[in-house]
XYZ file of C-alpha atoms in Angstrom:
109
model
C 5.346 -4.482 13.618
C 3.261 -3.849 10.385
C 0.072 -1.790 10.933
C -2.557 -2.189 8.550
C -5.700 0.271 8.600
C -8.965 -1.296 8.306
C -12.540 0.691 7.598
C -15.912 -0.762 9.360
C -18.576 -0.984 6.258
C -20.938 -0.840 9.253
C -20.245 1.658 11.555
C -17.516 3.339 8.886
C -15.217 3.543 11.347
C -11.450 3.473 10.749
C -8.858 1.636 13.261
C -5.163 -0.095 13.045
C -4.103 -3.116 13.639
C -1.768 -4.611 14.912
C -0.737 -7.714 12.042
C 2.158 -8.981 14.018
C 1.090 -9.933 17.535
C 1.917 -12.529 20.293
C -1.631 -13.879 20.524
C -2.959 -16.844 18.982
C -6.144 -14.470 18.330
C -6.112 -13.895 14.179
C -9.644 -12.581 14.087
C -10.260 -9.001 13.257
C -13.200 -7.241 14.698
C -14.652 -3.460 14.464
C -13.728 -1.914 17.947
C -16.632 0.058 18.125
C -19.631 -2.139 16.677
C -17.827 -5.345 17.182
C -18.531 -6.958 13.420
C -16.200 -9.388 12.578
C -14.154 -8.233 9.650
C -11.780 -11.022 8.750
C -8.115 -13.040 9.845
C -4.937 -11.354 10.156
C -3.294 -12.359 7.044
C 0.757 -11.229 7.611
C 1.554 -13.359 4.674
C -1.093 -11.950 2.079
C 0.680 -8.078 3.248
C 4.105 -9.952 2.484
C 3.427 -11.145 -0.859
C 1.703 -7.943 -1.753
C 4.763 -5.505 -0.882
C 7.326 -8.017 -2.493
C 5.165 -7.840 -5.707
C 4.819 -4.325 -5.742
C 9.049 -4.452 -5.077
C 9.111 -6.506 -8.010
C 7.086 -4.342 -10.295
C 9.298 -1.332 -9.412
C 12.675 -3.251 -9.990
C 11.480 -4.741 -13.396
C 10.572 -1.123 -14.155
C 13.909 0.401 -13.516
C 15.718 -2.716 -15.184
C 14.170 -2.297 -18.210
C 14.760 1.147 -18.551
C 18.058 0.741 -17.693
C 18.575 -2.285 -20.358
C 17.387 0.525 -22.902
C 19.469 3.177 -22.081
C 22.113 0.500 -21.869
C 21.578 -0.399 -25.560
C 21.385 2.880 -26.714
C 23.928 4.757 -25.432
C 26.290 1.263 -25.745
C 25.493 1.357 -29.602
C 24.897 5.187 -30.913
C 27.683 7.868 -31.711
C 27.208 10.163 -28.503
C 29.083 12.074 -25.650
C 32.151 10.226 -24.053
C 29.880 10.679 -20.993
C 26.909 8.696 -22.077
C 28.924 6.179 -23.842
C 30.866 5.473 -20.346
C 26.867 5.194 -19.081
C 25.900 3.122 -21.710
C 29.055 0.898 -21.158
C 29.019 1.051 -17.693
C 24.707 0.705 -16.741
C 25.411 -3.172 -17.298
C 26.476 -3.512 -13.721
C 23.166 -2.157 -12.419
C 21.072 -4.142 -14.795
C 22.898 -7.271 -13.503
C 22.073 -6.288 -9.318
C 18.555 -5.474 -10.542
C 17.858 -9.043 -12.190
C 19.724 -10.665 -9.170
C 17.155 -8.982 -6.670
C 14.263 -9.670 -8.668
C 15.026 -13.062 -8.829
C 16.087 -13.237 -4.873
C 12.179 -11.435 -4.592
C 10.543 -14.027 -6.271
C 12.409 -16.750 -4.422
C 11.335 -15.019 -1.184
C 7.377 -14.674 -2.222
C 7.238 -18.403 -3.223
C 8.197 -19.079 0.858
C 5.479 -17.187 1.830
C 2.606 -18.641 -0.926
């Protein structure tokens, strides 16, 4: 179940809900005032934590892709050159799940 905490502009009350239920019910209202404050959107929350996955991977790869080329190329410690040689490995499992990620987010647009 994903909860996802919603704030009343009304009544400024904050509640959970719920986003994966058995009820055909997708409407979202203030439990307290009763204003209607929107659908149940599972996909939008899906597309928004594989994006935010995404960022963070593309982050890491890149860093890694520069401390791959440096440490590949410069005159340093046996140590980093082994990292350097090595990091490739990594990069490659990072740009497969980014790729996987994106594959996944297009099912849910």
């Amino acid at each position: 179940m994903l909860p996802e905490v919603f704030e009343c502009p009304q009544c400024q009350r904050q509640f959970v809900f719920e986003l994966v239920e058995n009820t055909d019910d997708r409407s979202i209202y203030c439990p307290q005032c009763k204003r209607y404050l929107g659908e149940k959107d599972l996909n939008f929350i899906l597309i928004s934590e594989i994006e935010e996955l995404i960022e963070r991977l593309r982050f890491e790869r890149e860093r890694l892709e520069k401390d791959e080329a440096l440490y590949a190329m410069s005159d340093c410690d046996a140590e980093l050159k082994l990292y350097g040689n090595e990091v490739h490995k990594v990069v490659h499992i990072l740009r497969k799940a980014v790729a996987e990620l994106e594959a996944l987010k297009e099912q849910y647009r």
